[in-house]
Coordinates of C-alpha atoms in Angstrom, one line a residue:
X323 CA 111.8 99.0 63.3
X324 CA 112.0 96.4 66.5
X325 CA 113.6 99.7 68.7
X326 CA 110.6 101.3 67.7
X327 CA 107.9 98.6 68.4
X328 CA 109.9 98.3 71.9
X329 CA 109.5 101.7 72.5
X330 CA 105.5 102.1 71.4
X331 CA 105.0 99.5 73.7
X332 CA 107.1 100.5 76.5
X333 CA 104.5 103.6 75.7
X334 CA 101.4 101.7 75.5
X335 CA 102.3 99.4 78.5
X336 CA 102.8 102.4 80.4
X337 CA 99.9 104.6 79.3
X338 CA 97.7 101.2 80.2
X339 CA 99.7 101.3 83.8
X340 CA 98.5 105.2 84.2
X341 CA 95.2 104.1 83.1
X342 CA 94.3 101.9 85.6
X343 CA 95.8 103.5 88.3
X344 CA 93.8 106.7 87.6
X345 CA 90.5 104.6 87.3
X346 CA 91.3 102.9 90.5
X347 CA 92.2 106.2 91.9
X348 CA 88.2 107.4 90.8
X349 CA 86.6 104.6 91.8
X350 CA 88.3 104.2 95.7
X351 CA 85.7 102.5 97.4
X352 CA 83.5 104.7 99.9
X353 CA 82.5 102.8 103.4
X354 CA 79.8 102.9 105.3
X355 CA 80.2 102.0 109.1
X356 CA 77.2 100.3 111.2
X357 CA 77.4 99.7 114.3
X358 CA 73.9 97.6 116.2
X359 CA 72.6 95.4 118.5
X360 CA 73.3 92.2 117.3
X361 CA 73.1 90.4 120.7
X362 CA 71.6 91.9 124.2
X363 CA 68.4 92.9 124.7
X364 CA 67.8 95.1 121.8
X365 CA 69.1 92.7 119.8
X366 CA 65.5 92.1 118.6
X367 CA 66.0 95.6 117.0
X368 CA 69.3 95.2 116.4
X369 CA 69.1 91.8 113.7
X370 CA 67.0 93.6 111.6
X371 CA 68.8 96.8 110.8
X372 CA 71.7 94.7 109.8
X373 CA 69.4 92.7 107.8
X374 CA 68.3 96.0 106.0
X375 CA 71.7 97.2 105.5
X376 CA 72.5 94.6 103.9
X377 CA 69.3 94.7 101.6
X378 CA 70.3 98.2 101.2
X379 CA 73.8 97.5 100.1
X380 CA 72.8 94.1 97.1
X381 CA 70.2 97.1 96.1
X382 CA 72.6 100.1 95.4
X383 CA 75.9 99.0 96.3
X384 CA 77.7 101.1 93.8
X385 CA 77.8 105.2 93.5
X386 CA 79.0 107.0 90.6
X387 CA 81.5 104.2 89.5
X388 CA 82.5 103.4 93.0
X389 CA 81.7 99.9 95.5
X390 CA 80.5 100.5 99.0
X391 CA 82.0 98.9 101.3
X392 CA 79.7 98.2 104.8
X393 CA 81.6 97.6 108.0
X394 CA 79.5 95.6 110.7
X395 CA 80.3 95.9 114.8
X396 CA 78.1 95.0 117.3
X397 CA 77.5 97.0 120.3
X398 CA 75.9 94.3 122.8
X399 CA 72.9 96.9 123.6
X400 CA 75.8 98.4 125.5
X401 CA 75.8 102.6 124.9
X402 CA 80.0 102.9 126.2
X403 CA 80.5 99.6 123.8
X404 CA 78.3 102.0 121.1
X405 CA 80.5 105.2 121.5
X406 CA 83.9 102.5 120.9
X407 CA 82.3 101.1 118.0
X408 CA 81.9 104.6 116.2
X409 CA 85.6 105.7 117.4
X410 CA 87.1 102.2 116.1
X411 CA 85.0 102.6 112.6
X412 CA 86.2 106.4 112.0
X413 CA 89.6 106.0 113.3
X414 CA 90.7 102.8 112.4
X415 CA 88.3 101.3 109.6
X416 CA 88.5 105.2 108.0
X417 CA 84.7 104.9 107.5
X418 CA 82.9 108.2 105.7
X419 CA 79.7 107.8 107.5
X420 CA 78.6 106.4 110.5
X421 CA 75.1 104.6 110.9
X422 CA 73.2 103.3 114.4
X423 CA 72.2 101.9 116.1
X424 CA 69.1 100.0 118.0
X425 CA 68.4 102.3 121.2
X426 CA 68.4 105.9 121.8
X427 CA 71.5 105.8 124.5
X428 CA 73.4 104.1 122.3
X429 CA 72.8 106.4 119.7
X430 CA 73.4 108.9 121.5
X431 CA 76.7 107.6 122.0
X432 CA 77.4 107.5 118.5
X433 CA 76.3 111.0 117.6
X434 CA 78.9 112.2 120.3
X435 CA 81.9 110.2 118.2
X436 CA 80.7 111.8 115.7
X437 CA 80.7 115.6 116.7
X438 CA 84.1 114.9 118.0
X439 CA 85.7 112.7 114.4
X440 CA 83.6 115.5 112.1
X441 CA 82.6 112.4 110.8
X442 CA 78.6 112.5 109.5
X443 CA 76.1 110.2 110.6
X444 CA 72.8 108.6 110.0
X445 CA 71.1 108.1 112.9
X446 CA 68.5 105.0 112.4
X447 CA 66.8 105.4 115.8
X448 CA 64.6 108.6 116.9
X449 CA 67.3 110.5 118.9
X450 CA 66.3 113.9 120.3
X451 CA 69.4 115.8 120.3
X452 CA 69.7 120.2 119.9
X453 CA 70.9 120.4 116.1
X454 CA 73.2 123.2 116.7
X455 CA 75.2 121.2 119.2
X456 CA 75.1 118.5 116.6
X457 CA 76.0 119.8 113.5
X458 CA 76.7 115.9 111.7
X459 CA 74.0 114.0 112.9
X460 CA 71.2 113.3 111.0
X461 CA 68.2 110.5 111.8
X462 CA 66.0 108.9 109.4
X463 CA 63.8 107.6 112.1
X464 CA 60.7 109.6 112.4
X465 CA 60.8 112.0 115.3
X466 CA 58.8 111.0 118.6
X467 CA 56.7 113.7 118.9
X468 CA 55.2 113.8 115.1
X469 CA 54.3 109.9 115.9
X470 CA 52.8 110.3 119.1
X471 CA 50.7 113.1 118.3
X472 CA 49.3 110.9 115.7
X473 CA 48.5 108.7 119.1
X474 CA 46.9 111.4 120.6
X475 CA 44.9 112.1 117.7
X476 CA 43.7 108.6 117.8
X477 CA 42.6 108.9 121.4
X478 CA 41.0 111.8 121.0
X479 CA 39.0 110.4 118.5
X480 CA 38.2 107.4 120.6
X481 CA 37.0 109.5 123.5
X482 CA 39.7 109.2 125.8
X483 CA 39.6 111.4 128.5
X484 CA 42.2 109.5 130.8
X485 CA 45.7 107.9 130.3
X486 CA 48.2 105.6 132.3
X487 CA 52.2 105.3 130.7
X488 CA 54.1 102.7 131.6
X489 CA 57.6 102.8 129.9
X490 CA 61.5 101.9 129.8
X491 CA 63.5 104.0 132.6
X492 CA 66.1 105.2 129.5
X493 CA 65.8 107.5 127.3
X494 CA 63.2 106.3 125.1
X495 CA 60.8 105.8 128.1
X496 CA 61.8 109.8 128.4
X497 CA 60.8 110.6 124.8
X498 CA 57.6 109.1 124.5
X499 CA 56.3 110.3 127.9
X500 CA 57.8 114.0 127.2
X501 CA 55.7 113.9 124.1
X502 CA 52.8 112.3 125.5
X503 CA 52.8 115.2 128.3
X504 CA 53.3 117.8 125.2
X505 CA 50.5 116.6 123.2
X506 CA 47.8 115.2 125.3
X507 CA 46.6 118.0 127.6
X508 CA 46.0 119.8 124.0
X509 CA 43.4 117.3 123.0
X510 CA 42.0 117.3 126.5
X511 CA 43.8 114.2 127.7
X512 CA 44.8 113.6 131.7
X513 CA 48.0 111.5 131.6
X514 CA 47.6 110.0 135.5
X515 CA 50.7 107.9 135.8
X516 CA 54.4 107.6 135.0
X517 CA 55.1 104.2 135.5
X518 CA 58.8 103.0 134.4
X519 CA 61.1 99.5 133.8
X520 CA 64.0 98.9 132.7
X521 CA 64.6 96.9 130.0
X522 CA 66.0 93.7 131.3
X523 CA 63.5 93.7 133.6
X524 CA 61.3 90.3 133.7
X525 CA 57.8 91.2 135.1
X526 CA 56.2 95.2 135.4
X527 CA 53.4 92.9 137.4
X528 CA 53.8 96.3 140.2
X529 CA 53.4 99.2 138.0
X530 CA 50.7 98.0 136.0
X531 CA 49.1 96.9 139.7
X532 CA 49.7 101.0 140.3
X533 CA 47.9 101.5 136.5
X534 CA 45.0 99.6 136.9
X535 CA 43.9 100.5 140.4
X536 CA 43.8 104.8 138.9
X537 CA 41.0 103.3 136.1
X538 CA 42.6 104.9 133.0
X539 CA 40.4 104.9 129.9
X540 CA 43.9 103.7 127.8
X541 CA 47.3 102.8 128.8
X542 CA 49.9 104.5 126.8
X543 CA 53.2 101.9 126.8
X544 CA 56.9 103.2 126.3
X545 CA 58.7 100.3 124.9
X546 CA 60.1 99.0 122.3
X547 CA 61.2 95.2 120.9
X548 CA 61.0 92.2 122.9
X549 CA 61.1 93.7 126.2
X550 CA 57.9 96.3 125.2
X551 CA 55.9 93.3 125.3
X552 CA 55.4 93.2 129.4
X553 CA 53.1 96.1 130.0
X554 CA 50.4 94.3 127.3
X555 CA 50.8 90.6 128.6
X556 CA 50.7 92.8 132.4
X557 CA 47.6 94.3 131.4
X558 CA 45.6 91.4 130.0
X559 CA 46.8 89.6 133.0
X560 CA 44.9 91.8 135.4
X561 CA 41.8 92.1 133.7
X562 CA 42.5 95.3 131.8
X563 CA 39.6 96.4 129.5
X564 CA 40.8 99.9 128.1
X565 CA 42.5 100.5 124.7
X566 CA 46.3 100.0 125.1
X567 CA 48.5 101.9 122.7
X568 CA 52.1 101.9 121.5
X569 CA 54.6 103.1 119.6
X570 CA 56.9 102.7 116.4
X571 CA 59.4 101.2 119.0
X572 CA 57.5 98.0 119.1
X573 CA 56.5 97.4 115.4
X574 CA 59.2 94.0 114.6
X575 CA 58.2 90.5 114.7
X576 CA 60.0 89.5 118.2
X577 CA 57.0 91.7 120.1
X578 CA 54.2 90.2 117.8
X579 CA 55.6 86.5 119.1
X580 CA 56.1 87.3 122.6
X581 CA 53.1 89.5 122.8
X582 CA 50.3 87.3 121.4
X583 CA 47.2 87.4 122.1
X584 CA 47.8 90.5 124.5
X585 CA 48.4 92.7 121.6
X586 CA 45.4 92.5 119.9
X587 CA 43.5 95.5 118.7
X588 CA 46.2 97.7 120.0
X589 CA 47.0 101.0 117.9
X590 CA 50.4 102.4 117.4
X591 CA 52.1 104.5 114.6
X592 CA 54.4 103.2 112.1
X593 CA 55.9 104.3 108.8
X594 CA 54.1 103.6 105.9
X595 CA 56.7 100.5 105.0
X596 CA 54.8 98.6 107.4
X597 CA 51.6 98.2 105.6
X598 CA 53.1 99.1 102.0
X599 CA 51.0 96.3 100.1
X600 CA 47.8 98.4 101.8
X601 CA 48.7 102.3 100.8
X602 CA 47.1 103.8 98.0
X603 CA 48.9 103.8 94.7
X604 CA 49.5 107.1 94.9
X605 CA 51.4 106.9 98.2
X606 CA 54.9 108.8 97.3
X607 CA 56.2 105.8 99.3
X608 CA 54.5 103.0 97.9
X609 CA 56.7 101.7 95.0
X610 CA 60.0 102.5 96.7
X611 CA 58.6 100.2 100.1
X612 CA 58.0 97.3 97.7
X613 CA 61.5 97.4 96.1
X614 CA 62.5 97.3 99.6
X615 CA 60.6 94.5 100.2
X616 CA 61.8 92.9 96.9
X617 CA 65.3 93.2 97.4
X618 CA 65.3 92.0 101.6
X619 CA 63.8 89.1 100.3
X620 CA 66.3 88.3 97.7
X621 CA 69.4 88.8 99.6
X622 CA 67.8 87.0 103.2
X623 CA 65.4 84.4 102.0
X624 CA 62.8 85.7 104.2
X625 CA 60.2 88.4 103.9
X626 CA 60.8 91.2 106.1
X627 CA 57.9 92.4 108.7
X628 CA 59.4 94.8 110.7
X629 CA 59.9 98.5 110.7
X630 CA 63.8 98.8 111.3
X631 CA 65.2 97.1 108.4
X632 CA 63.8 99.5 106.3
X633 CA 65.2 102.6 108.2
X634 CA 68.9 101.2 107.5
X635 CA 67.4 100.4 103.7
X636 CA 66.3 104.7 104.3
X637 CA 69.7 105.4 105.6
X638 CA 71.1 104.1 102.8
X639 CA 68.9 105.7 100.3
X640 CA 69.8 109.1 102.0
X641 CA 73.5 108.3 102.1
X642 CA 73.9 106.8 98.5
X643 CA 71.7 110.3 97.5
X644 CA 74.7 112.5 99.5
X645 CA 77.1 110.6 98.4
X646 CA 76.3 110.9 94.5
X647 CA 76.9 114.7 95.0
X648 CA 79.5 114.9 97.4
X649 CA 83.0 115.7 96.0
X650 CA 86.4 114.6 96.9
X651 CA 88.0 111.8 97.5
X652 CA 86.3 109.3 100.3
X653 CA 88.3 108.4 103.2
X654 CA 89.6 111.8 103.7
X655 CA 88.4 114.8 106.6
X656 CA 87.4 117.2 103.2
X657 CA 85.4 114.3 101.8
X658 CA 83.2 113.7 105.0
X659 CA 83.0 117.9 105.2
X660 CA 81.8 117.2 101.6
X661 CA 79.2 114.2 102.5
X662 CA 77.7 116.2 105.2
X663 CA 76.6 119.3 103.6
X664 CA 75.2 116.9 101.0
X665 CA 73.7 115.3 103.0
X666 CA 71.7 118.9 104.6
X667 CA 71.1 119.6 101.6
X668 CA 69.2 116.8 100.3
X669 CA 65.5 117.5 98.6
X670 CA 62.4 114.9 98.5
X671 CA 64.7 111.8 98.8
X672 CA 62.0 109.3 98.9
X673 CA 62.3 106.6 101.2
X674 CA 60.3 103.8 102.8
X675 CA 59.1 105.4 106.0
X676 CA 59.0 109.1 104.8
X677 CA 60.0 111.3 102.1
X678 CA 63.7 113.2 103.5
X679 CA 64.3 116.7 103.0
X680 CA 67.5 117.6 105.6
X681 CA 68.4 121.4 106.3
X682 CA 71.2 122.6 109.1
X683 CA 69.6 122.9 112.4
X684 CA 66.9 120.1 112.4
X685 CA 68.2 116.5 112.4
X686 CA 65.0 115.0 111.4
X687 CA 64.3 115.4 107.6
X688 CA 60.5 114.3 107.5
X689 CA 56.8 115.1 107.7
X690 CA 53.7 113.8 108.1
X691 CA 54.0 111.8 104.9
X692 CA 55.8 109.3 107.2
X693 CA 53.3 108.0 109.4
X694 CA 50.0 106.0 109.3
X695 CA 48.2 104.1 112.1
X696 CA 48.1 100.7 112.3
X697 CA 46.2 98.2 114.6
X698 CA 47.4 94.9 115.8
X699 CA 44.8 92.0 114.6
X700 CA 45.5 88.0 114.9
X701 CA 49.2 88.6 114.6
X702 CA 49.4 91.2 111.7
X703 CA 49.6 94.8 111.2
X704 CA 46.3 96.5 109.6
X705 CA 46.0 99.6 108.0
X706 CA 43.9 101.6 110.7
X707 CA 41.5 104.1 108.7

């Protein structure tokens, strides 16, 4: 009788071992690798996407019976230091998906790590890149043309007939004046200057001297964070009356501070996270944006009043959506195959800033669902009807 309690035991003990090392076999933990701006001049950018992520990660940080893991690296605003993050996150941290970062070169950066580790990633910034040279690159950030036609639109409705740009000397400056050029003649728009500085740069007191003296009826700006603030504070400086414009690269709290009083009344484009308390109830965004809220709150003690948190908290969304279908087992080159296609494949994935909907050979997944106007007024972001 004892040989054969020993031996139903031995069994149980056993069965129980099997058990659990199945279960933790199933439930391996997926990771999610980030790589931002957490110092440098974006930095101002940067701070909040982690924030986000990490709002992201206390709101769903669990996917069909397995824990998410998020890796952090900052990149220093650096692109090279970018591109070594993503290589050190796939290679050595085994990461399944790569997210970043806070500036289009550095982005861009990242996307090329990925194309070359097959590894799939969430872009949080809006990178132009051709889709079929970039087969596992995704970006939740709205693309720049969609948001500045929305600017034009604006202008056109305001009767402007002539515009000045003033923007960085990178990238972005490139993408906001390429769509400006694209959209404005269409709405009968002159666009009379190109005016650039780089993003370190302390005073655009020349270029906007150059602006001025042409007598544009609105000055376009192509900035974004801290550093986006100059052309305003510039512009108010000399005496500028015309209606001054941005971007969604501007809409964080670091350019409200710095730009004060200069910012006033100006009109940009932003998602529709930005003014969430303000949309309609039947805004597809609307409840989603206030969880988000909710949960940034919770985990930072702070309300959030920005626009980048909430494209990590989208990247998230769009990645815990993928991930819930993918099959295989994470960590592994079939797995990220697996999380990619998912991730192109994903259908009305509602989100804060848009509604995502991803299909091979366009990296951007939304529509005009993710923008609204919004207008600058005593140091808070309007609704703009």
């Amino acid at each position: 009788m004892n040989r054969l309690m020993q031996t139903l035991t031995r069994s149980a003990v056993a069965t129980a071992v099997m058990t659990a090392f199945v279960t933790t076999a199933l439930a391996a933990d997926l990771k999610v690798g980030l790589s931002v701006s957490l110092s440098g001049p974006n930095s101002s950018l940067g701070v909040p996407y982690s924030k986000g992520m990490q709002a992201a990660q206390a709101y769903k940080g669990e996917i069909n019976g397995r824990k998410v893991q998020l890796i952090v690296l900052d990149d220093g605003s650096d692109p090279t230091t970018a591109g070594r993050n993503a290589r050190k996150l796939v290679e050595e941290e085994k990461v399944d998906v790569l997210m970043g970062t806070s500036g289009v070169p550095a982005a861009i950066a990242m996307a090329q790590v990925a194309k070359e580790t097959k590894t799939p990633m969430i872009g949080l910034t809006p990178i132009l890149l051709d889709a079929a040279d970039n087969p596992w690159v995704v970006t939740v950030a709205q693309p720049t043309q969609l948001m500045i036609d929305a600017v034009v639109e604006r202008m056109k409705r305001n009767n402007v007939k002539t515009v000045g740009y003033i923007g960085f000397t990178d990238a972005w400056g490139d993408l906001v004046y390429n769509a400006m050029m694209k959209a404005a003649p269409k709405a009968g728009i002159t666009v009379v200057s190109n005016e650039r500085y780089a993003r370190a740069d302390a005073s655009v007191t020349g270029q906007v001297l150059k602006i001025v003296a042409l007598k544009p009826d609105a000055v376009m700006t192509g900035g974004a964070g801290t550093p986006g603030a100059l052309p305003f504070l510039a512009l108010q400086e000399r005496g500028y009356k015309g209606g001054v414009y941005g971007q969604h690269g501007l809409i964080n709290p670091d350019f409200v501070r710095v730009v004060g009083a200069a910012g006033q009344g100006a009109l940009m484009p932003t998602g529709p996270i930005i003014v969430a308390e303000q949309l309609p109830d039947t805004h597809p965004t609307k409840k989603i944006g206030l969880d988000f809220r909710a949960a940034f709150q919770k985990v930072n003690n702070a309300p959030t009043t920005d626009a980048f948190s909430a494209y990590s908290f989208d990247g998230w969304l769009v990645f815990a959506d993928a991930a819930s279908r993918a099959k295989g087992e994470p960590g592994t080159p079939e797995f990220r195959v697996a999380l990619r296609d998912a991730i192109f494949s994903a259908k009305e994935v509602v989100g804060t800033h848009g509604v995502y909907t991803f299909k091979p050979g366009d990296i951007s997944g939304v529509d005009e669902r993710a923008r609204v106007i919004v207008k600058l007024e005593d140091g808070k972001w309007k609704l703009a009807p």
